[in-house]
mmCIF file of C-alpha atoms in Angstrom:
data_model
loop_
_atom_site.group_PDB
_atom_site.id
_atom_site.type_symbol
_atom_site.label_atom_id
_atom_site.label_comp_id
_atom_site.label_asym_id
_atom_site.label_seq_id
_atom_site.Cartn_x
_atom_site.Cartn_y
_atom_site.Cartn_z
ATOM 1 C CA UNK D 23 3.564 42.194 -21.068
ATOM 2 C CA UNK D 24 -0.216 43.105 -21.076
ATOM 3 C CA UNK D 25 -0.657 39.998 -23.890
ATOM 4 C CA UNK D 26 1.057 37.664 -21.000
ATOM 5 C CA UNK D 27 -1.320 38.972 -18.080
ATOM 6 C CA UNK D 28 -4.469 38.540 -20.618
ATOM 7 C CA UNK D 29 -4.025 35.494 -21.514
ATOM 8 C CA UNK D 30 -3.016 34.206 -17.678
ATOM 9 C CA UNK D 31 -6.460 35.736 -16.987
ATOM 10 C CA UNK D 32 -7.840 34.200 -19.572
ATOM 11 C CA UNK D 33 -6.239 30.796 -18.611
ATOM 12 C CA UNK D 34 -6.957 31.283 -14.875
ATOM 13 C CA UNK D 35 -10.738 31.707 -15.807
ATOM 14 C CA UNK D 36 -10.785 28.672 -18.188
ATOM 15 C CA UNK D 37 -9.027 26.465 -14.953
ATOM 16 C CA UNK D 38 -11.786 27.654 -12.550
ATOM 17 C CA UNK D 39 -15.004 26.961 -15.074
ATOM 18 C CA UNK D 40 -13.773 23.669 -15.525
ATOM 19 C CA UNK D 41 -13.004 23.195 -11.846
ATOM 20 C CA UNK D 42 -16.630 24.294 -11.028
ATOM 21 C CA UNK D 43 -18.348 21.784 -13.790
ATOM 22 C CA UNK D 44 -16.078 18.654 -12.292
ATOM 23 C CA UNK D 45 -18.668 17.763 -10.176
ATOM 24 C CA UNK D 46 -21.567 18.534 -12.968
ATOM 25 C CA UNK D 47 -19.234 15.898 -15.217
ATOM 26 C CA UNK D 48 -18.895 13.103 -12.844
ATOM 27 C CA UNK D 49 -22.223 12.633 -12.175
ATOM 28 C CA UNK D 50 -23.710 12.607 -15.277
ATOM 29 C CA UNK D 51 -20.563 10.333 -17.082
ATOM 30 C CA UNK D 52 -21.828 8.111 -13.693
ATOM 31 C CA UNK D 53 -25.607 8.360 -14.620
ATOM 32 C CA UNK D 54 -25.239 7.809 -18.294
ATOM 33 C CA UNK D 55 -22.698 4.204 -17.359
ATOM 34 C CA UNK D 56 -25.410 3.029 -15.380
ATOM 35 C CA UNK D 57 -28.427 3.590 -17.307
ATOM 36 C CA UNK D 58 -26.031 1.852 -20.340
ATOM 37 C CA UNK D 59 -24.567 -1.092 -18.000
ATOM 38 C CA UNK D 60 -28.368 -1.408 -17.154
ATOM 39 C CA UNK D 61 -29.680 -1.690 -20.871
ATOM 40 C CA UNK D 62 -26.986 -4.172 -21.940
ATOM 41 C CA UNK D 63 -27.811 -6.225 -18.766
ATOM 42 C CA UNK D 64 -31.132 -6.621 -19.568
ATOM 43 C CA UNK D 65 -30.437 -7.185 -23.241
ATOM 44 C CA UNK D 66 -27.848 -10.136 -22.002
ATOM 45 C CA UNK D 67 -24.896 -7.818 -24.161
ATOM 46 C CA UNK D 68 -23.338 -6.647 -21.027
ATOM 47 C CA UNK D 69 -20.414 -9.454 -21.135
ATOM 48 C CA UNK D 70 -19.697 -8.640 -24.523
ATOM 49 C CA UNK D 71 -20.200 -4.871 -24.416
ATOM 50 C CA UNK D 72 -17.589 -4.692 -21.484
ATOM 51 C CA UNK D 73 -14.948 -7.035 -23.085
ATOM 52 C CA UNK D 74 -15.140 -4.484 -26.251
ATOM 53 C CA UNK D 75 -14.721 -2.021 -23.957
ATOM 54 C CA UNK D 76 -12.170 -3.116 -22.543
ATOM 55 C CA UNK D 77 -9.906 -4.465 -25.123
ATOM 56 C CA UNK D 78 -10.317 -0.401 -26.555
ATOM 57 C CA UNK D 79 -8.852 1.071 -23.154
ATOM 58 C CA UNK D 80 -6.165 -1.771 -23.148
ATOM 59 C CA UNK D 81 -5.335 -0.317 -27.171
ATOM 60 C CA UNK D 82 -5.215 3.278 -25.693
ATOM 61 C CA UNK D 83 -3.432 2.244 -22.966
ATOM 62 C CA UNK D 84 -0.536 0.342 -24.812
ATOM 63 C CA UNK D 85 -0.555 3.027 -27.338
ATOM 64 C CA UNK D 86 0.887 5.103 -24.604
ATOM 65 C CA UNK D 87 3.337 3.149 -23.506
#
């Protein structure tokens, strides 16, 4: 029983110091695509870059399926 409530405690902390670095996360994933959409732009690779991109997610995605 005390194994149970230690690791719910455990668990429950885990849950809330991810919760609390969400926001932390988004904007720097959103900072870093930017500053990376902006570099390829300029370097005219943004077309390619993004098809690449997105013919991984489509992989991942079908791999799921």
């Amino acid at each position: 029983m005390m194994m149970t409530l230690l690791t719910f405690a455990i668990l429950g902390v885990s849950v809330l110091l991810v919760i609390c670095g969400l926001r932390t996360l988004a904007q720097d994933t959103y900072q870093t695509i930017a500053l990376a959409t902006e570099r390829a732009r300029k370097a005219g690779a943004l077309i390619p870059r993004a098809s690449f991109a997105t013919l991984w997610l489509m992989i991942f995605a079908l791999s799921y399926m």
